[in-house]
CSV table of C-alpha atoms in Angstrom, one decimal:
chain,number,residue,atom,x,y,z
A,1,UNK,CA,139.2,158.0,26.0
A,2,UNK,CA,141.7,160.7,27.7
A,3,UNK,CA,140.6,163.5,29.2
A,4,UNK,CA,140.1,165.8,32.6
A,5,UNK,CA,138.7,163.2,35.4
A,6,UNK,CA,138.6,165.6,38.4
A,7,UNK,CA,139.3,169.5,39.1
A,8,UNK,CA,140.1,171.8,41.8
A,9,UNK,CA,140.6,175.7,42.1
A,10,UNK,CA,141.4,177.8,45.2
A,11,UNK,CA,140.5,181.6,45.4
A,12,UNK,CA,142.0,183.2,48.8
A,13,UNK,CA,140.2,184.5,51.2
A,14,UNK,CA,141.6,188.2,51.1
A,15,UNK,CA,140.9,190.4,48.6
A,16,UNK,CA,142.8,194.2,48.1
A,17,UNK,CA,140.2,196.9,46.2
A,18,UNK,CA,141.9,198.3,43.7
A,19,UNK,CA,140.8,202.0,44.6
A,20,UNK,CA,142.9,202.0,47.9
A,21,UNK,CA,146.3,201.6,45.8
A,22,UNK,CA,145.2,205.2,44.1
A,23,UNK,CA,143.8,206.1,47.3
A,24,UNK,CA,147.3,205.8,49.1
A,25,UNK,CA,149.7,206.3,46.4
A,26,UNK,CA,148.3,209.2,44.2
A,27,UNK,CA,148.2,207.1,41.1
A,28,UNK,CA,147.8,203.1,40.0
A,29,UNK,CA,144.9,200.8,41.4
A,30,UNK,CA,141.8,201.1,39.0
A,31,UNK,CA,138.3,199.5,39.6
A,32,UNK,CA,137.6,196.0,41.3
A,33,UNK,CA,139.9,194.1,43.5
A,34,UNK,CA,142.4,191.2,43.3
A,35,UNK,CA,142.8,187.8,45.1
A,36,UNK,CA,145.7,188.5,47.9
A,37,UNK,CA,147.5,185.4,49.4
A,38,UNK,CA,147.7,185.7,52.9
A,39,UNK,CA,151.1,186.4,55.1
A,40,UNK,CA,151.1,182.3,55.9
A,41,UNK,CA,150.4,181.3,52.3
A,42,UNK,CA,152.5,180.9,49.6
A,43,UNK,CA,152.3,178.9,45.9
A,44,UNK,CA,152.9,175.4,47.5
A,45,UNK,CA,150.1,176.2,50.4
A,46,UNK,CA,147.4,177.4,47.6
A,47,UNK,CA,148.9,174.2,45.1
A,48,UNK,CA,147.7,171.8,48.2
A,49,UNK,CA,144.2,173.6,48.6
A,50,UNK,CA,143.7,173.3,45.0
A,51,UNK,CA,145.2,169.3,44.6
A,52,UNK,CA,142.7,168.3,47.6
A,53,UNK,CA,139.7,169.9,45.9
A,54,UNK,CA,140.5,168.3,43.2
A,55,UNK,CA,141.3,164.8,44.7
A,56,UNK,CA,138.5,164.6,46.8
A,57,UNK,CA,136.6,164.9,43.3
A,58,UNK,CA,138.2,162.1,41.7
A,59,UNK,CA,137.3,159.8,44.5
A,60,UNK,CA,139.4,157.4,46.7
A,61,UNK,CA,139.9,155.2,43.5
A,62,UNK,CA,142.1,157.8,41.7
A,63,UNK,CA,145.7,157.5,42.7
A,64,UNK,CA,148.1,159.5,39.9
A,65,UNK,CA,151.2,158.3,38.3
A,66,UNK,CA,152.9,161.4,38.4
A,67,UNK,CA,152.2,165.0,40.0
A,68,UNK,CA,153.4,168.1,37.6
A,69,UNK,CA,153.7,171.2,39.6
A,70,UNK,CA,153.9,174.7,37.8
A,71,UNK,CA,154.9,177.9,38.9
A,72,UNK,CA,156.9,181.2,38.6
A,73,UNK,CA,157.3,182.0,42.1
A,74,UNK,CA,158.5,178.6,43.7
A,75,UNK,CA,158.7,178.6,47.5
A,76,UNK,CA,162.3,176.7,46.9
A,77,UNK,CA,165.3,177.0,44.3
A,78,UNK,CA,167.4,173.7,44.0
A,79,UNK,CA,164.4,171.7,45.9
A,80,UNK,CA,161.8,170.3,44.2
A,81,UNK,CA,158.3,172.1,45.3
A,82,UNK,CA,156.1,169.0,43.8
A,83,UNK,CA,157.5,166.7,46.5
A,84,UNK,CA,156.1,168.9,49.3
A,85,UNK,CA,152.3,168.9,47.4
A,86,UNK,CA,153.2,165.1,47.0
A,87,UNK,CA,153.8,164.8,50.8
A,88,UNK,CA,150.9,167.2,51.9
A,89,UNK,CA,148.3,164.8,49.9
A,90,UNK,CA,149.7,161.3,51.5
A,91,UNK,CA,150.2,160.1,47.4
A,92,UNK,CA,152.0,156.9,47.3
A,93,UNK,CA,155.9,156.8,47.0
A,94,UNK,CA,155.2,155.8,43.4
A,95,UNK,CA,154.0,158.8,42.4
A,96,UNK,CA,156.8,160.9,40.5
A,97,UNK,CA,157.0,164.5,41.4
A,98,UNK,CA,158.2,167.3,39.2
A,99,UNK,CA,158.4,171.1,39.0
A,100,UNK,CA,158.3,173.1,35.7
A,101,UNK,CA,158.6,176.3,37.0
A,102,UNK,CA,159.7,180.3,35.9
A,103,UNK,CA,157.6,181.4,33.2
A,104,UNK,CA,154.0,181.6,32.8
A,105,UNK,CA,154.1,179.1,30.1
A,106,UNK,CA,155.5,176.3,32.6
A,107,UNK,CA,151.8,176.0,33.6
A,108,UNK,CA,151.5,174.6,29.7
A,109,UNK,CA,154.6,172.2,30.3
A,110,UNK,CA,153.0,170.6,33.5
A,111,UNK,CA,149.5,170.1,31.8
A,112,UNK,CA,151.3,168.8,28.4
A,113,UNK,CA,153.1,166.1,31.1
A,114,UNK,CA,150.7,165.4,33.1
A,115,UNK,CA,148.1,165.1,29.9
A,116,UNK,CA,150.2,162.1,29.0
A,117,UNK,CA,148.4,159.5,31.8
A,118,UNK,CA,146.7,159.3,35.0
A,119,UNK,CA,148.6,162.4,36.5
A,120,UNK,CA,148.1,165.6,38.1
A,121,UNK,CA,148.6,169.2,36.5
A,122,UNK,CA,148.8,171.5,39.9
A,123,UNK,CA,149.2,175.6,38.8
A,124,UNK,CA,149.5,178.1,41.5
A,125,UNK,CA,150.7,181.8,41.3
A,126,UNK,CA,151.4,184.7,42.9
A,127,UNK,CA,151.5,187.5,41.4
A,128,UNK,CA,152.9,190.9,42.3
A,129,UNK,CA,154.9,194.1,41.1
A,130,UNK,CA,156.1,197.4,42.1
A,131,UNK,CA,153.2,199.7,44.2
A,132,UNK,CA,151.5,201.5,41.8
A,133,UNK,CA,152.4,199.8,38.7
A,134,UNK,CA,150.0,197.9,36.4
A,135,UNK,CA,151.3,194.2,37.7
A,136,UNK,CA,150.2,194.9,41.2
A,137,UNK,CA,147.2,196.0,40.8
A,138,UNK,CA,145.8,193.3,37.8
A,139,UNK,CA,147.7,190.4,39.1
A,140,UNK,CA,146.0,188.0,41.3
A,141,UNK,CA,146.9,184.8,43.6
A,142,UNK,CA,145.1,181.4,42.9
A,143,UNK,CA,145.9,178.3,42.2
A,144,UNK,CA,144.2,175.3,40.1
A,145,UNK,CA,144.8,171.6,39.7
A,146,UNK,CA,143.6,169.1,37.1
A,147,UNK,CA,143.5,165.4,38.0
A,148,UNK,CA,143.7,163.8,34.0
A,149,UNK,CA,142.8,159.8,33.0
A,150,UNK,CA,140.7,157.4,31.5
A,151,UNK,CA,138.1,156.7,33.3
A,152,UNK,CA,135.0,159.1,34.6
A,153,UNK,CA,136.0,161.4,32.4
A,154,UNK,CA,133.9,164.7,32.4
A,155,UNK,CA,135.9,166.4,29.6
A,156,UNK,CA,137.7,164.8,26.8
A,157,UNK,CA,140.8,166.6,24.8
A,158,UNK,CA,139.4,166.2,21.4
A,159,UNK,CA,141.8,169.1,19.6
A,160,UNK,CA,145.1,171.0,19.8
A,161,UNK,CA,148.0,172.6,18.8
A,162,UNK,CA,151.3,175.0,19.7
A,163,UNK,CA,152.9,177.9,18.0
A,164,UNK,CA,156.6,179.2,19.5
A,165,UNK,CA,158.4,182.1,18.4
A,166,UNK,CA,161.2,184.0,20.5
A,167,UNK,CA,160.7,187.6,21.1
A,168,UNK,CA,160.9,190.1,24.0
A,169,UNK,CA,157.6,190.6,26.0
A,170,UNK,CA,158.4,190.3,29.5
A,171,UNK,CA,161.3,189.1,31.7
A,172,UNK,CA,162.5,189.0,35.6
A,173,UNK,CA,166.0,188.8,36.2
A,174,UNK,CA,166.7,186.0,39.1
A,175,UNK,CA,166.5,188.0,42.8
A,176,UNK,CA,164.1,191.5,41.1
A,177,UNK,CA,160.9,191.4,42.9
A,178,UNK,CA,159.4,192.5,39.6
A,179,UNK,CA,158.9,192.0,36.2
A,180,UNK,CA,159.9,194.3,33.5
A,181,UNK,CA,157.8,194.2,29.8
A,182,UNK,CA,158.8,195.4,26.2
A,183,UNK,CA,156.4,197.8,24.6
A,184,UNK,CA,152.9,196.2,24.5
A,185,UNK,CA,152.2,196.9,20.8
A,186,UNK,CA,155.4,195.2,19.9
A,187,UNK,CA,154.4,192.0,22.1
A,188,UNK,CA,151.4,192.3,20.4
A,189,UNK,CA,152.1,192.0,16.8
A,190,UNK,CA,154.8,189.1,17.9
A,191,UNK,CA,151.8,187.5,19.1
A,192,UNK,CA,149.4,187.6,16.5
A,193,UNK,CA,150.4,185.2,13.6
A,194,UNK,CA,151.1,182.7,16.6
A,195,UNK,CA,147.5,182.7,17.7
A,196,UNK,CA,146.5,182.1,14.1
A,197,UNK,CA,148.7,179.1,13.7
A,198,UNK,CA,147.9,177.5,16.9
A,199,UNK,CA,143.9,178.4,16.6
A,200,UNK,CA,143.4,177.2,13.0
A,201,UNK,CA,145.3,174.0,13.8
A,202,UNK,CA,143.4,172.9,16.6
A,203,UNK,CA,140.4,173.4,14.8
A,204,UNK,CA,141.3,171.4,12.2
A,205,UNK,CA,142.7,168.5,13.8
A,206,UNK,CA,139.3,168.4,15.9
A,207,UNK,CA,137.8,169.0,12.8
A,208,UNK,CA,135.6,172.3,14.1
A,209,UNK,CA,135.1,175.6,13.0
A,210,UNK,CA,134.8,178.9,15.2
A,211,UNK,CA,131.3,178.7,15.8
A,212,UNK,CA,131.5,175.4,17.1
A,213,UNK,CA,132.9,176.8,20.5
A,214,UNK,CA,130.5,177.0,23.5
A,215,UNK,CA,133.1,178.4,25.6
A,216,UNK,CA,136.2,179.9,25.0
A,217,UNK,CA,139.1,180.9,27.6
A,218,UNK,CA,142.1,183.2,26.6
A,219,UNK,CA,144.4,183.4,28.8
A,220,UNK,CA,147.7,185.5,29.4
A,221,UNK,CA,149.7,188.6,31.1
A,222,UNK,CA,149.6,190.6,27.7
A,223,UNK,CA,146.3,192.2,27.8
A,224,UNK,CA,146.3,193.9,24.3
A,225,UNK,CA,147.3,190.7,22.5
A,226,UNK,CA,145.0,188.3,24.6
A,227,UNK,CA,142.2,191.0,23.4
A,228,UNK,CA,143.3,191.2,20.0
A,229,UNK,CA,143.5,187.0,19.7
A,230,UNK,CA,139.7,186.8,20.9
A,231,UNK,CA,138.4,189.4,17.8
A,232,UNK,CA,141.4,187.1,15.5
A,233,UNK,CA,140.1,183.7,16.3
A,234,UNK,CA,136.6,184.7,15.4
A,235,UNK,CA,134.3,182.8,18.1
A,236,UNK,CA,131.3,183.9,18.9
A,237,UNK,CA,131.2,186.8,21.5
A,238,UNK,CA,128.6,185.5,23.7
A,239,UNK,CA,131.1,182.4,24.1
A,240,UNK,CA,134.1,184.5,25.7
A,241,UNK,CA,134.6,183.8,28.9
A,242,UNK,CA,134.8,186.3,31.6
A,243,UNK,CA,138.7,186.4,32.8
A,244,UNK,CA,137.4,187.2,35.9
A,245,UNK,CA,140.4,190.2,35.8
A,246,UNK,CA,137.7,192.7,38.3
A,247,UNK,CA,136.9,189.8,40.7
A,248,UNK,CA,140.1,188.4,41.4
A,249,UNK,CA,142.6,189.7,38.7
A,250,UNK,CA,145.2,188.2,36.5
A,251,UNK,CA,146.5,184.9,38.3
A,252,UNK,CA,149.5,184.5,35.7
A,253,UNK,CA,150.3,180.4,35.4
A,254,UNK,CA,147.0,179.8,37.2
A,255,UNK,CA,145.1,181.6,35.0
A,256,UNK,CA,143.7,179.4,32.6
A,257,UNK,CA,143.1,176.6,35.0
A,258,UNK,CA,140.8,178.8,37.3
A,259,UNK,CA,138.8,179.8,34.2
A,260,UNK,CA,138.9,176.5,33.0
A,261,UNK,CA,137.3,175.2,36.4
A,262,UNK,CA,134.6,178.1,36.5
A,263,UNK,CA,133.8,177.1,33.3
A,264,UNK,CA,133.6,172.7,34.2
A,265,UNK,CA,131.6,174.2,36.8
A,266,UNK,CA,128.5,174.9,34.7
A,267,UNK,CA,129.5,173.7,31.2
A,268,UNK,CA,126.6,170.9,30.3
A,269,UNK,CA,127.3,167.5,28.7
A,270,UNK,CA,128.5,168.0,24.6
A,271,UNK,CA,129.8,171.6,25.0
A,272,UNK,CA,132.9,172.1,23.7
A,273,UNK,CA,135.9,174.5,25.2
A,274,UNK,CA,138.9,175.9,23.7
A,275,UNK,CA,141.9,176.8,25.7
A,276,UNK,CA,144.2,179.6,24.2
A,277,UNK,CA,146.9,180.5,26.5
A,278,UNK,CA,149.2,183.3,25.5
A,279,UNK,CA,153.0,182.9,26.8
A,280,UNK,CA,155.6,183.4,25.0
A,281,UNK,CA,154.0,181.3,22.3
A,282,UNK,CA,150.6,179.7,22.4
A,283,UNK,CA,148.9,176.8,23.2
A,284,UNK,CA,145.4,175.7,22.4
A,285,UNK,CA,143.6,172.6,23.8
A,286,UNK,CA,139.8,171.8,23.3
A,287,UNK,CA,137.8,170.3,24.8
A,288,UNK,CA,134.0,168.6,24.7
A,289,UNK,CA,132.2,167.7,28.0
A,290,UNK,CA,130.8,164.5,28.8
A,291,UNK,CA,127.7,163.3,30.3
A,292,UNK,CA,129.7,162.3,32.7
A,293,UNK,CA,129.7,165.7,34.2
A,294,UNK,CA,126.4,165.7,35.4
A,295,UNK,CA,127.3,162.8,38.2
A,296,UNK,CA,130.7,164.9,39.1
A,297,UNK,CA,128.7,167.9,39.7
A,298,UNK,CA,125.8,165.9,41.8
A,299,UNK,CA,128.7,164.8,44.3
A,300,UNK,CA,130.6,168.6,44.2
A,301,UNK,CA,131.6,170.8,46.6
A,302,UNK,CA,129.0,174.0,45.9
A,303,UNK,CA,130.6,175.9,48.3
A,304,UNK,CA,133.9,174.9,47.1
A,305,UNK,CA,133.4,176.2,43.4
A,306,UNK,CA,135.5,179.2,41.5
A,307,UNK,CA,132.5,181.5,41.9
A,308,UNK,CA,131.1,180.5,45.7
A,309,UNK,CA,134.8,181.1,46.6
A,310,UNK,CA,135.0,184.5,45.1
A,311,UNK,CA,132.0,185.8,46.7
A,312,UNK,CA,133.0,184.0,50.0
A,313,UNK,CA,136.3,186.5,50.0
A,314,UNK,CA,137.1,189.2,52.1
A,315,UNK,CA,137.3,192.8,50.5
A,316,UNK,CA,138.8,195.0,53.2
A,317,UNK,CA,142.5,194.4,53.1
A,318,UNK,CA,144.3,197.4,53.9
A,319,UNK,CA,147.0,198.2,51.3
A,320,UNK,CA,149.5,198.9,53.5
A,321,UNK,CA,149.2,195.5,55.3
A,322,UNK,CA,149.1,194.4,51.3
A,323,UNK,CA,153.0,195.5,50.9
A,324,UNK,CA,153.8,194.4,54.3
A,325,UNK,CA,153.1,190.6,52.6
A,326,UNK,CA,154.7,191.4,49.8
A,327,UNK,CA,157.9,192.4,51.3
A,328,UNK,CA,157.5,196.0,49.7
A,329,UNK,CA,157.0,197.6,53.9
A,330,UNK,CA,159.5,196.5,55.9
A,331,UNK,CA,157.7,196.8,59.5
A,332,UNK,CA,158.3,196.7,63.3
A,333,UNK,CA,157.2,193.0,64.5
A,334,UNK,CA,154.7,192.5,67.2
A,335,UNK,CA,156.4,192.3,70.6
A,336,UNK,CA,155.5,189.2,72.9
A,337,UNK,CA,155.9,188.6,76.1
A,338,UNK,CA,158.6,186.1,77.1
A,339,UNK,CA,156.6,182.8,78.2
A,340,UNK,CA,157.0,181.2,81.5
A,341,UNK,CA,159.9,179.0,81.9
């Protein structure tokens, strides 16, 4: 049997409130606050966090085959980011390394690859856009890894199934510090016959129907289709999982493996989860838990899970030491005294 063996997620510690962006700008922010990756973090950093929460879950007996590392804001072009997690973990010279990075959907690819054996999926994100617009203040940074095998498994892949199509939705040129998005409705009605392809042929091959789902994530940037696939695939509504958009906002490629831990973190043994992620296409998985679980979670972290994290964050980042971060306020650097020589 195949399945998830161990799982990590990492929340930062800073947190912007929404209300200051309107506060400062005029216009933009909204209610809540998002997850803010600190001046001395970036999407390797938070993919490390995330890989040894996850490893030290698995126990010293998991070593992976291969490490799949998925992202759209790499630290490095033309350098492989997986080989720095790889290094950062002390994971044997055996253990291949690869980046599948750009598009939200490369968090799919990595999962796909490392799904395949005893491998690692890491997904990490940061996620920005241009003050006052809509992508700075839903996005979010967070980061997620999935340790996948045969053995101890606490959730098995019992179901899934793709559905691509090519269509505009959103894009960022290489160097633009954001991203720029077609008309939502448009995206929206591109997305809709995909979701019913891709739902209805997981169910089947699991052999489930709608009702049969305990918990169900749906994941993506597009907000109006990810809404309009939840009332499309017909679940129950008490099974929706909270996106946890007002917490920590929308973590892009991390997205669905943050949910996907908050959910491993309280899911009981025979539950069943469907994964529907929304990126230029879509990608179902389900899931069933296993009894299993209820060993894994004796040994856990509490302080280390999705929601302990969350309320463990800090919630008075200034905005303007936000864009400073970001790259967006180009300030004076603090002035230190020469040392002794």
């Amino acid at each position: 049997m195949a399945g998830i063996v161990a799982y990590g997620a990492y929340v930062p510690y800073w947190r912007l409130q929404r209300g200051t962006i309107g506060a400062a700008l005029g216009t933009g922010g909204g209610k809540g606050s998002r997850a803010v990756a600190s001046y001395d973090e970036d999407t390797t950093s938070m993919a490390v966090e995330a890989s040894r929460i996850a490893l030290r879950n698995a126990g010293a007996n998991y070593t992976p085959w291969s490490l799949w590392f998925a992202t759209t804001e790499p630290a490095y072009l033309d350098k492989t980011n997986a080989n720095i997690i790889h290094a950062a973990l002390s994971l044997p010279g055996s253990t291949s390394a690869f980046d599948t990075i750009g598009s939200v959907r490369s968090g799919v690819a990595a999962a796909m690859g490392a799904g395949s054996g005893t491998a690692m999926a890491v997904l990490s994100d940061i996620r920005t856009g241009l003050p006052g617009g809509a992508d700075e203040s839903s996005g979010g940074d967070a980061a997620a890894a999935i340790c996948f095998g045969t053995e101890g498994v606490i959730a098995e892949v019992i179901g899934g199934a793709g559905s691509t199509a090519e269509f505009t939705d959103r894009w960022r040129a290489p160097g633009d510090k954001a991203s720029k998005q077609w008309e939502e409705r448009f995206g929206e009605y591109a997305y809709a016959p995909l979701v019913d392809n891709a739902f209805g042929d997981a169910l089947k091959a699991a052999n489930l129907a709608p009702g049969d789902i305990n918990h169900a994530i749906f994941s993506g940037l597009h907000s109006r289709a990810v809404k309009a696939s939840v009332k499309a695939c017909g679940v129950n509504p008490e099974s929706v999982v909270d996106d946890l958009s007002a917490s920590i906002g929308n973590s892009g490629t991390a997205q669905w493996g943050v949910l996907l831990a908050d959910v491993l973190d309280r899911a009981e043994p025979g539950e069943v989860i469907a994964v529907v992620i929304l990126a230029d296409g879509v990608n179902v998985w389900l899931l069933r838990v296993t009894d299993a679980i209820k060993a894994y979670r004796a040994k856990q972290d509490a302080s280390l899970t999705v929601r302990a994290q969350i309320e463990a964050g800090r919630n008075d980042l200034s905005y303007n030491q936000f864009l400073t971060w970001r790259g967006f306020l180009h300030r004076e650097p603090p002035r230190r005294p020469e040392p002794d020589r």
